[in-house]
């Protein structure tokens, strides 16, 4: 029984000769349907890769989420800006900032800041799954920057992930 069907399409149009030659996508679109016939749209996430470092690690990206309402009308529900600031020798992100916005209209032209998360990943397993992370949440940004405003601190949690199954899914986590 198919629970849902996902289709992922990557495009490589940005900076021909550089990004394309190295296999660095400029967008990835993940569309979810209720079945393999794609008869009912559920959601879509479009990730735009804005910059890479020389090792091919994505430094910044913007992900826009589109959903469907009860009447079948598609609408943009929000977007996320991700800044990957530091990587380990295996190209795993160890210092990351994620800024979440909620759309205020169906087209995503107006939004409100939901939160800012500063994520430090302290360790990974041999398959690249995060083992221990410290996640600090904030309600605001410093004026004119994409940095969390320390005065808007909300909470901090440490997430420790135990064993994972063959597909990389965490079997248990402690927060």
XYZ file of C-alpha atoms in Angstrom:
175
model
C 0.000 0.000 0.000
C 1.428 3.356 -1.037
C 1.058 5.938 1.748
C 2.380 8.758 -0.397
C 4.475 9.219 -3.495
C 7.396 11.659 -3.645
C 8.973 13.038 -6.762
C 12.270 14.941 -6.578
C 13.596 17.011 -9.452
C 16.977 18.784 -9.341
C 17.952 21.490 -11.814
C 21.468 22.565 -12.688
C 21.028 25.873 -14.510
C 22.960 28.296 -12.304
C 26.343 29.539 -13.479
C 26.880 27.164 -16.421
C 30.401 25.826 -16.461
C 30.844 26.079 -12.693
C 27.899 24.747 -10.695
C 26.647 22.539 -13.543
C 30.058 20.990 -14.187
C 30.481 20.152 -10.513
C 26.976 18.732 -10.123
C 25.816 21.451 -7.729
C 22.058 21.866 -8.049
C 20.547 25.334 -8.113
C 17.090 24.014 -7.168
C 15.494 20.856 -5.832
C 11.726 20.409 -5.917
C 10.172 17.646 -3.810
C 6.497 17.091 -4.614
C 4.323 14.756 -2.517
C 1.194 13.073 -3.873
C -1.215 10.649 -2.253
C -0.423 7.854 -4.753
C 1.927 6.802 -7.554
C -0.576 8.058 -10.173
C -0.067 11.580 -8.776
C -3.827 12.083 -8.659
C -3.898 14.223 -5.508
C -1.277 16.849 -4.652
C -0.358 16.999 -0.945
C 2.609 19.375 -0.695
C 5.728 20.658 -2.374
C 9.031 22.002 -1.152
C 11.250 24.021 -3.478
C 14.832 24.450 -2.278
C 16.907 27.149 -3.947
C 20.643 26.778 -3.344
C 22.072 30.289 -3.168
C 25.776 29.620 -2.603
C 28.350 26.853 -2.254
C 31.896 26.763 -0.900
C 34.773 25.425 -3.007
C 34.298 21.931 -1.526
C 30.720 21.787 -2.841
C 28.988 22.281 0.521
C 25.783 24.353 0.308
C 26.365 27.535 2.321
C 22.926 29.106 1.990
C 19.559 27.972 0.751
C 15.918 29.000 0.793
C 13.118 26.423 0.982
C 9.537 27.394 0.116
C 6.682 25.098 1.183
C 3.445 24.881 -0.794
C 0.407 23.048 0.603
C -3.200 22.507 -0.411
C -6.304 23.630 1.471
C -9.593 21.712 1.928
C -10.863 23.089 -1.407
C -7.814 21.841 -3.300
C -6.306 25.308 -3.708
C -2.515 25.486 -3.476
C -0.959 28.115 -1.231
C 2.507 28.991 0.065
C 2.562 28.216 3.782
C 6.029 29.526 4.561
C 9.701 29.362 3.900
C 13.003 28.655 5.590
C 16.393 30.282 5.093
C 19.327 28.066 6.052
C 22.907 29.216 6.544
C 25.527 26.479 6.912
C 28.526 28.224 8.427
C 30.919 25.428 9.350
C 31.534 21.841 8.260
C 33.590 18.945 9.584
C 36.136 17.058 7.460
C 33.347 14.743 6.201
C 31.303 17.739 4.981
C 28.710 17.396 7.765
C 27.287 20.727 8.976
C 28.433 21.526 12.529
C 27.342 25.181 12.754
C 24.003 26.143 11.213
C 21.382 28.902 11.425
C 17.789 28.250 10.333
C 15.287 31.111 10.013
C 11.610 30.122 9.699
C 8.901 32.357 8.250
C 5.147 31.837 7.945
C 3.389 33.224 4.880
C 0.598 35.723 5.557
C -0.907 35.446 2.076
C -1.376 32.585 -0.411
C 1.451 33.818 -2.640
C 4.183 34.161 -0.004
C 4.673 37.867 -0.702
C 4.099 38.781 2.950
C 5.539 36.822 5.845
C 6.151 36.914 9.560
C 9.219 35.591 11.366
C 8.393 32.429 13.326
C 11.768 31.683 14.902
C 15.531 31.539 14.477
C 17.440 28.387 15.409
C 21.152 28.194 16.034
C 22.139 24.536 15.687
C 25.476 23.090 16.731
C 25.992 19.445 15.856
C 28.568 17.973 18.189
C 28.855 14.502 16.689
C 27.768 12.329 13.779
C 27.727 8.561 13.348
C 29.568 6.773 10.549
C 26.566 7.198 8.216
C 26.299 10.983 8.656
C 23.367 10.928 11.088
C 23.548 13.592 13.798
C 24.182 11.994 17.198
C 24.202 15.056 19.454
C 22.934 18.564 18.761
C 22.458 21.735 20.781
C 19.584 23.842 19.419
C 19.003 27.375 20.707
C 15.770 29.093 19.613
C 15.173 32.838 19.332
C 12.131 34.935 18.409
C 13.953 37.686 16.544
C 16.865 38.828 14.407
C 19.409 41.557 15.046
C 18.385 44.631 13.064
C 19.609 44.500 9.480
C 21.201 41.033 9.788
C 20.344 37.349 9.525
C 21.766 36.747 13.019
C 19.701 35.773 16.050
C 19.037 38.576 18.527
C 20.437 37.325 21.877
C 17.770 39.359 23.706
C 15.033 37.273 22.047
C 16.246 33.913 23.420
C 13.376 31.407 23.812
C 14.895 28.075 24.809
C 17.748 25.655 24.335
C 17.642 21.904 24.024
C 20.143 19.130 23.631
C 19.057 16.279 21.356
C 20.857 12.966 21.608
C 19.971 10.353 19.009
C 20.463 6.693 19.790
C 20.588 3.926 17.245
C 19.199 4.273 13.735
C 17.554 1.731 11.444
C 18.882 0.622 8.046
C 17.269 3.647 6.348
C 18.863 6.197 8.696
C 15.725 6.823 10.762
C 16.331 7.458 14.450
C 14.943 4.656 16.590
C 14.986 6.884 19.651
C 16.070 10.380 20.668
C 16.422 12.064 24.025
C 15.667 15.776 24.284
